[in-house]
């Protein structure tokens, strides 16, 4: 399993926000054109770029990204190729890829102001953000999202239980001030790589 991530500063956010929708896979173009939030557009574009970088690191051809589509439930997927999951929070955008199976990823910026009721429900005896990421990552790995399903997840140490199935959890230390977790059907030790070089993206934008 591979996790690639980037921390957006003002320049990077502007770069991704201004990226033409025509650069993205066809399945995403209408969604990008409909976005009114510059921030959401930048993070969506950054996530797709990270997916492209991760595919290249795994040995896939550059045009593999063109095969990206959506499953019946709305989950982005490849008909053939690695499972993947994209997540963002605050300035952090990350993408997990797994050649062998499905994967779920969630990242959360640590912050104040979590209600005591939510804290009690999610993590009465642990770190709220670690536990929330575990729940979100598990639901994403399962392929069927929703608040009811987040509530249905049972976390026990490094195993989450959902749909009468065990999901293996791995927490990651990507960036200070953020929690991150990946979930999958088997144990794994993800390689985490920070992708800071946007030069290829900048050069490509000049050509287009």
PDB file of C-alpha atoms in Angstrom:
ATOM      1  CA  UNK A   1       0.000   0.000   0.000  1.00  0.00           C
ATOM      2  CA  UNK A   2       1.166   3.490  -0.870  1.00  0.00           C
ATOM      3  CA  UNK A   3       0.047   6.828   0.595  1.00  0.00           C
ATOM      4  CA  UNK A   4       1.018  10.049  -1.163  1.00  0.00           C
ATOM      5  CA  UNK A   5       0.177  13.439   0.285  1.00  0.00           C
ATOM      6  CA  UNK A   6       0.731  17.160  -0.099  1.00  0.00           C
ATOM      7  CA  UNK A   7       0.303  20.174   2.174  1.00  0.00           C
ATOM      8  CA  UNK A   8      -1.216  23.078   0.270  1.00  0.00           C
ATOM      9  CA  UNK A   9       0.180  26.549   0.722  1.00  0.00           C
ATOM     10  CA  UNK A  10      -1.294  29.622  -0.961  1.00  0.00           C
ATOM     11  CA  UNK A  11       0.641  29.127  -4.201  1.00  0.00           C
ATOM     12  CA  UNK A  12      -0.176  25.443  -4.520  1.00  0.00           C
ATOM     13  CA  UNK A  13      -3.840  26.021  -3.746  1.00  0.00           C
ATOM     14  CA  UNK A  14      -4.026  28.671  -6.470  1.00  0.00           C
ATOM     15  CA  UNK A  15      -2.297  26.330  -8.912  1.00  0.00           C
ATOM     16  CA  UNK A  16      -4.801  23.548  -8.367  1.00  0.00           C
ATOM     17  CA  UNK A  17      -7.830  25.841  -8.174  1.00  0.00           C
ATOM     18  CA  UNK A  18      -7.011  27.336 -11.584  1.00  0.00           C
ATOM     19  CA  UNK A  19      -6.315  24.000 -13.244  1.00  0.00           C
ATOM     20  CA  UNK A  20      -8.660  23.539 -16.246  1.00  0.00           C
ATOM     21  CA  UNK A  21     -11.307  20.857 -15.786  1.00  0.00           C
ATOM     22  CA  UNK A  22     -10.220  19.439 -19.142  1.00  0.00           C
ATOM     23  CA  UNK A  23      -7.086  18.143 -17.395  1.00  0.00           C
ATOM     24  CA  UNK A  24      -9.157  15.883 -15.115  1.00  0.00           C
ATOM     25  CA  UNK A  25     -10.573  12.464 -16.054  1.00  0.00           C
ATOM     26  CA  UNK A  26     -13.790  12.797 -18.051  1.00  0.00           C
ATOM     27  CA  UNK A  27     -15.873  11.388 -15.200  1.00  0.00           C
ATOM     28  CA  UNK A  28     -14.870  14.320 -12.976  1.00  0.00           C
ATOM     29  CA  UNK A  29     -15.192  17.253 -15.369  1.00  0.00           C
ATOM     30  CA  UNK A  30     -18.871  18.074 -14.869  1.00  0.00           C
ATOM     31  CA  UNK A  31     -18.425  17.825 -11.104  1.00  0.00           C
ATOM     32  CA  UNK A  32     -15.463  20.217 -11.184  1.00  0.00           C
ATOM     33  CA  UNK A  33     -17.259  22.709 -13.443  1.00  0.00           C
ATOM     34  CA  UNK A  34     -20.188  22.764 -11.006  1.00  0.00           C
ATOM     35  CA  UNK A  35     -18.040  23.572  -7.982  1.00  0.00           C
ATOM     36  CA  UNK A  36     -18.496  27.094  -6.626  1.00  0.00           C
ATOM     37  CA  UNK A  37     -15.937  26.760  -3.851  1.00  0.00           C
ATOM     38  CA  UNK A  38     -12.393  27.590  -4.943  1.00  0.00           C
ATOM     39  CA  UNK A  39     -11.081  25.669  -1.937  1.00  0.00           C
ATOM     40  CA  UNK A  40     -13.079  22.518  -2.750  1.00  0.00           C
ATOM     41  CA  UNK A  41     -11.981  22.663  -6.384  1.00  0.00           C
ATOM     42  CA  UNK A  42      -8.324  23.015  -5.396  1.00  0.00           C
ATOM     43  CA  UNK A  43      -8.507  20.017  -3.067  1.00  0.00           C
ATOM     44  CA  UNK A  44     -10.331  17.876  -5.601  1.00  0.00           C
ATOM     45  CA  UNK A  45      -7.760  18.691  -8.257  1.00  0.00           C
ATOM     46  CA  UNK A  46      -4.911  18.077  -5.806  1.00  0.00           C
ATOM     47  CA  UNK A  47      -6.386  14.690  -4.924  1.00  0.00           C
ATOM     48  CA  UNK A  48      -6.585  13.673  -8.573  1.00  0.00           C
ATOM     49  CA  UNK A  49      -3.015  14.848  -9.107  1.00  0.00           C
ATOM     50  CA  UNK A  50      -1.845  12.774  -6.146  1.00  0.00           C
ATOM     51  CA  UNK A  51      -3.690   9.786  -7.595  1.00  0.00           C
ATOM     52  CA  UNK A  52      -1.815  10.312 -10.857  1.00  0.00           C
ATOM     53  CA  UNK A  53       1.507  10.523  -8.989  1.00  0.00           C
ATOM     54  CA  UNK A  54       0.712   7.372  -7.027  1.00  0.00           C
ATOM     55  CA  UNK A  55      -0.224   5.465 -10.166  1.00  0.00           C
ATOM     56  CA  UNK A  56       3.112   6.407 -11.692  1.00  0.00           C
ATOM     57  CA  UNK A  57       4.993   5.262  -8.578  1.00  0.00           C
ATOM     58  CA  UNK A  58       3.231   1.902  -8.882  1.00  0.00           C
ATOM     59  CA  UNK A  59       4.270   1.553 -12.511  1.00  0.00           C
ATOM     60  CA  UNK A  60       1.019   2.439 -14.276  1.00  0.00           C
ATOM     61  CA  UNK A  61       1.019   4.372 -17.539  1.00  0.00           C
ATOM     62  CA  UNK A  62       0.074   8.082 -17.433  1.00  0.00           C
ATOM     63  CA  UNK A  63      -3.204   7.422 -19.300  1.00  0.00           C
ATOM     64  CA  UNK A  64      -4.407   4.998 -16.611  1.00  0.00           C
ATOM     65  CA  UNK A  65      -6.093   7.940 -14.879  1.00  0.00           C
ATOM     66  CA  UNK A  66      -8.378   8.334 -17.911  1.00  0.00           C
ATOM     67  CA  UNK A  67     -10.085   5.080 -16.903  1.00  0.00           C
ATOM     68  CA  UNK A  68     -11.394   6.555 -13.663  1.00  0.00           C
ATOM     69  CA  UNK A  69     -15.146   6.225 -13.235  1.00  0.00           C
ATOM     70  CA  UNK A  70     -17.813   5.826 -10.572  1.00  0.00           C
ATOM     71  CA  UNK A  71     -19.434   2.709  -9.172  1.00  0.00           C
ATOM     72  CA  UNK A  72     -23.221   2.475  -8.758  1.00  0.00           C
ATOM     73  CA  UNK A  73     -22.985   3.868  -5.229  1.00  0.00           C
ATOM     74  CA  UNK A  74     -20.985   6.883  -6.376  1.00  0.00           C
ATOM     75  CA  UNK A  75     -17.579   5.622  -5.286  1.00  0.00           C
ATOM     76  CA  UNK A  76     -14.731   6.546  -7.686  1.00  0.00           C
ATOM     77  CA  UNK A  77     -12.946   3.460  -8.991  1.00  0.00           C
ATOM     78  CA  UNK A  78     -10.991   1.932 -11.840  1.00  0.00           C
ATOM     79  CA  UNK A  79     -12.501  -0.940 -13.816  1.00  0.00           C
ATOM     80  CA  UNK A  80      -9.016  -2.446 -13.702  1.00  0.00           C
ATOM     81  CA  UNK A  81      -6.179  -1.281 -11.513  1.00  0.00           C
ATOM     82  CA  UNK A  82      -5.465  -0.419  -7.905  1.00  0.00           C
ATOM     83  CA  UNK A  83      -7.989   0.407  -5.245  1.00  0.00           C
ATOM     84  CA  UNK A  84      -7.621   3.949  -3.970  1.00  0.00           C
ATOM     85  CA  UNK A  85      -9.067   6.470  -1.540  1.00  0.00           C
ATOM     86  CA  UNK A  86      -8.627  10.252  -1.428  1.00  0.00           C
ATOM     87  CA  UNK A  87      -9.135  12.424   1.643  1.00  0.00           C
ATOM     88  CA  UNK A  88      -8.502  16.038   2.611  1.00  0.00           C
ATOM     89  CA  UNK A  89      -8.847  18.233   5.667  1.00  0.00           C
ATOM     90  CA  UNK A  90      -7.483  21.704   6.282  1.00  0.00           C
ATOM     91  CA  UNK A  91      -4.400  22.083   4.081  1.00  0.00           C
ATOM     92  CA  UNK A  92      -3.631  18.356   3.874  1.00  0.00           C
ATOM     93  CA  UNK A  93      -4.637  16.275   0.849  1.00  0.00           C
ATOM     94  CA  UNK A  94      -3.765  12.568   0.693  1.00  0.00           C
ATOM     95  CA  UNK A  95      -4.357   9.525  -1.498  1.00  0.00           C
ATOM     96  CA  UNK A  96      -3.928   5.853  -0.589  1.00  0.00           C
ATOM     97  CA  UNK A  97      -3.476   3.195  -3.289  1.00  0.00           C
ATOM     98  CA  UNK A  98      -3.445  -0.587  -2.970  1.00  0.00           C
ATOM     99  CA  UNK A  99      -2.681  -2.872  -5.914  1.00  0.00           C
ATOM    100  CA  UNK A 100      -4.246  -5.909  -4.242  1.00  0.00           C
ATOM    101  CA  UNK A 101      -7.519  -4.730  -2.737  1.00  0.00           C
ATOM    102  CA  UNK A 102      -9.860  -1.945  -1.701  1.00  0.00           C
ATOM    103  CA  UNK A 103      -8.624   0.706   0.713  1.00  0.00           C
ATOM    104  CA  UNK A 104     -10.140   3.502   2.761  1.00  0.00           C
ATOM    105  CA  UNK A 105      -8.298   6.634   3.908  1.00  0.00           C
ATOM    106  CA  UNK A 106      -9.343   9.490   6.148  1.00  0.00           C
ATOM    107  CA  UNK A 107      -7.366  12.508   7.351  1.00  0.00           C
ATOM    108  CA  UNK A 108      -8.591  15.071   9.876  1.00  0.00           C
ATOM    109  CA  UNK A 109      -7.104  18.334  11.087  1.00  0.00           C
ATOM    110  CA  UNK A 110      -6.989  18.354  14.876  1.00  0.00           C
ATOM    111  CA  UNK A 111      -9.021  21.243  16.251  1.00  0.00           C
ATOM    112  CA  UNK A 112     -10.846  22.472  19.322  1.00  0.00           C
ATOM    113  CA  UNK A 113     -14.586  22.684  19.796  1.00  0.00           C
ATOM    114  CA  UNK A 114     -15.655  19.036  19.523  1.00  0.00           C
ATOM    115  CA  UNK A 115     -18.882  18.681  21.460  1.00  0.00           C
ATOM    116  CA  UNK A 116     -18.716  16.512  24.608  1.00  0.00           C
ATOM    117  CA  UNK A 117     -21.576  14.405  23.283  1.00  0.00           C
ATOM    118  CA  UNK A 118     -19.766  13.640  20.034  1.00  0.00           C
ATOM    119  CA  UNK A 119     -16.518  13.048  21.919  1.00  0.00           C
ATOM    120  CA  UNK A 120     -18.277  10.540  24.176  1.00  0.00           C
ATOM    121  CA  UNK A 121     -19.896   8.728  21.257  1.00  0.00           C
ATOM    122  CA  UNK A 122     -16.787   8.475  19.058  1.00  0.00           C
ATOM    123  CA  UNK A 123     -13.974   8.045  21.571  1.00  0.00           C
ATOM    124  CA  UNK A 124     -15.018   7.791  25.185  1.00  0.00           C
ATOM    125  CA  UNK A 125     -11.711   6.109  26.016  1.00  0.00           C
ATOM    126  CA  UNK A 126      -9.327   7.324  23.322  1.00  0.00           C
ATOM    127  CA  UNK A 127      -8.260  10.101  20.964  1.00  0.00           C
ATOM    128  CA  UNK A 128     -11.274  11.546  19.148  1.00  0.00           C
ATOM    129  CA  UNK A 129      -9.544  12.262  15.840  1.00  0.00           C
ATOM    130  CA  UNK A 130      -7.771   8.898  15.676  1.00  0.00           C
ATOM    131  CA  UNK A 131     -11.059   7.107  16.302  1.00  0.00           C
ATOM    132  CA  UNK A 132     -13.012   9.283  13.875  1.00  0.00           C
ATOM    133  CA  UNK A 133     -10.456   8.648  11.130  1.00  0.00           C
ATOM    134  CA  UNK A 134     -10.682   4.908  11.819  1.00  0.00           C
ATOM    135  CA  UNK A 135     -14.464   4.978  11.413  1.00  0.00           C
ATOM    136  CA  UNK A 136     -14.367   7.077   8.245  1.00  0.00           C
ATOM    137  CA  UNK A 137     -11.590   5.012   6.675  1.00  0.00           C
ATOM    138  CA  UNK A 138     -13.484   1.792   7.378  1.00  0.00           C
ATOM    139  CA  UNK A 139     -16.688   3.101   5.820  1.00  0.00           C
ATOM    140  CA  UNK A 140     -14.762   4.282   2.754  1.00  0.00           C
ATOM    141  CA  UNK A 141     -13.079   0.890   2.372  1.00  0.00           C
ATOM    142  CA  UNK A 142     -16.470  -0.807   2.498  1.00  0.00           C
ATOM    143  CA  UNK A 143     -17.644   1.237  -0.491  1.00  0.00           C
ATOM    144  CA  UNK A 144     -20.913   2.391   1.090  1.00  0.00           C
ATOM    145  CA  UNK A 145     -20.792   5.702   2.954  1.00  0.00           C
ATOM    146  CA  UNK A 146     -23.196   7.511   5.259  1.00  0.00           C
ATOM    147  CA  UNK A 147     -23.517   8.717   8.837  1.00  0.00           C
ATOM    148  CA  UNK A 148     -25.496   5.624   9.854  1.00  0.00           C
ATOM    149  CA  UNK A 149     -22.629   3.450   8.677  1.00  0.00           C
ATOM    150  CA  UNK A 150     -20.083   5.555  10.571  1.00  0.00           C
ATOM    151  CA  UNK A 151     -22.174   4.941  13.680  1.00  0.00           C
ATOM    152  CA  UNK A 152     -22.239   1.215  12.933  1.00  0.00           C
ATOM    153  CA  UNK A 153     -18.442   0.800  12.968  1.00  0.00           C
ATOM    154  CA  UNK A 154     -17.005  -0.857  16.071  1.00  0.00           C
ATOM    155  CA  UNK A 155     -13.309  -0.087  16.681  1.00  0.00           C
ATOM    156  CA  UNK A 156     -11.296  -2.487  18.821  1.00  0.00           C
ATOM    157  CA  UNK A 157      -7.558  -1.742  18.915  1.00  0.00           C
ATOM    158  CA  UNK A 158      -6.356  -2.058  15.300  1.00  0.00           C
ATOM    159  CA  UNK A 159      -9.479  -3.826  14.002  1.00  0.00           C
ATOM    160  CA  UNK A 160     -12.751  -2.240  12.934  1.00  0.00           C
ATOM    161  CA  UNK A 161     -15.918  -4.274  12.533  1.00  0.00           C
ATOM    162  CA  UNK A 162     -18.483  -3.390   9.867  1.00  0.00           C
ATOM    163  CA  UNK A 163     -20.892  -5.493   7.799  1.00  0.00           C
ATOM    164  CA  UNK A 164     -19.895  -8.596   9.806  1.00  0.00           C
ATOM    165  CA  UNK A 165     -16.385  -8.151   8.475  1.00  0.00           C
ATOM    166  CA  UNK A 166     -13.042  -7.229  10.025  1.00  0.00           C
ATOM    167  CA  UNK A 167     -11.122  -4.284   8.621  1.00  0.00           C
ATOM    168  CA  UNK A 168      -7.486  -3.771   9.546  1.00  0.00           C
ATOM    169  CA  UNK A 169      -6.490  -0.267  10.647  1.00  0.00           C
ATOM    170  CA  UNK A 170      -3.182   1.547  10.399  1.00  0.00           C
ATOM    171  CA  UNK A 171      -2.770   5.036  11.825  1.00  0.00           C
ATOM    172  CA  UNK A 172      -0.291   7.324  10.078  1.00  0.00           C
ATOM    173  CA  UNK A 173       1.735  10.328  11.239  1.00  0.00           C
ATOM    174  CA  UNK A 174       1.787  12.390   8.058  1.00  0.00           C
ATOM    175  CA  UNK A 175       1.841  16.009   9.235  1.00  0.00           C
ATOM    176  CA  UNK A 176       1.858  17.550  12.732  1.00  0.00           C
ATOM    177  CA  UNK A 177      -1.617  18.641  13.750  1.00  0.00           C
ATOM    178  CA  UNK A 178      -3.408  16.015  11.668  1.00  0.00           C
ATOM    179  CA  UNK A 179      -4.705  12.501  12.293  1.00  0.00           C
ATOM    180  CA  UNK A 180      -4.772   9.895   9.526  1.00  0.00           C
ATOM    181  CA  UNK A 181      -5.847   6.271   9.211  1.00  0.00           C
ATOM    182  CA  UNK A 182      -6.089   3.686   6.444  1.00  0.00           C
ATOM    183  CA  UNK A 183      -8.398   0.675   6.515  1.00  0.00           C
ATOM    184  CA  UNK A 184      -8.305  -2.452   4.412  1.00  0.00           C
ATOM    185  CA  UNK A 185      -9.211  -6.134   4.412  1.00  0.00           C
ATOM    186  CA  UNK A 186      -5.717  -7.184   5.446  1.00  0.00           C
ATOM    187  CA  UNK A 187      -2.834  -5.925   7.562  1.00  0.00           C
ATOM    188  CA  UNK A 188      -0.412  -3.623   5.775  1.00  0.00           C
ATOM    189  CA  UNK A 189       2.438  -1.227   6.398  1.00  0.00           C
ATOM    190  CA  UNK A 190       1.846   1.662   3.997  1.00  0.00           C
ATOM    191  CA  UNK A 191       4.742   3.595   2.540  1.00  0.00           C
ATOM    192  CA  UNK A 192       3.954   7.292   3.052  1.00  0.00           C
ATOM    193  CA  UNK A 193       5.529   9.758   0.615  1.00  0.00           C
ATOM    194  CA  UNK A 194       5.116  13.529   0.765  1.00  0.00           C
ATOM    195  CA  UNK A 195       4.811  14.958  -2.730  1.00  0.00           C
ATOM    196  CA  UNK A 196       6.047  18.533  -2.644  1.00  0.00           C
ATOM    197  CA  UNK A 197       7.265  18.969  -6.207  1.00  0.00           C
ATOM    198  CA  UNK A 198       4.493  20.462  -8.342  1.00  0.00           C
ATOM    199  CA  UNK A 199       6.920  21.380 -11.120  1.00  0.00           C
ATOM    200  CA  UNK A 200       5.550  18.719 -13.480  1.00  0.00           C
ATOM    201  CA  UNK A 201       2.043  20.056 -12.986  1.00  0.00           C
ATOM    202  CA  UNK A 202       3.184  23.647 -13.559  1.00  0.00           C
ATOM    203  CA  UNK A 203       5.047  22.731 -16.721  1.00  0.00           C
ATOM    204  CA  UNK A 204       2.084  20.784 -18.034  1.00  0.00           C
ATOM    205  CA  UNK A 205      -0.218  23.715 -17.379  1.00  0.00           C
ATOM    206  CA  UNK A 206       2.023  25.966 -19.497  1.00  0.00           C
ATOM    207  CA  UNK A 207       1.837  23.566 -22.426  1.00  0.00           C
ATOM    208  CA  UNK A 208      -1.964  23.198 -22.384  1.00  0.00           C
TER     209      UNK A 208
END
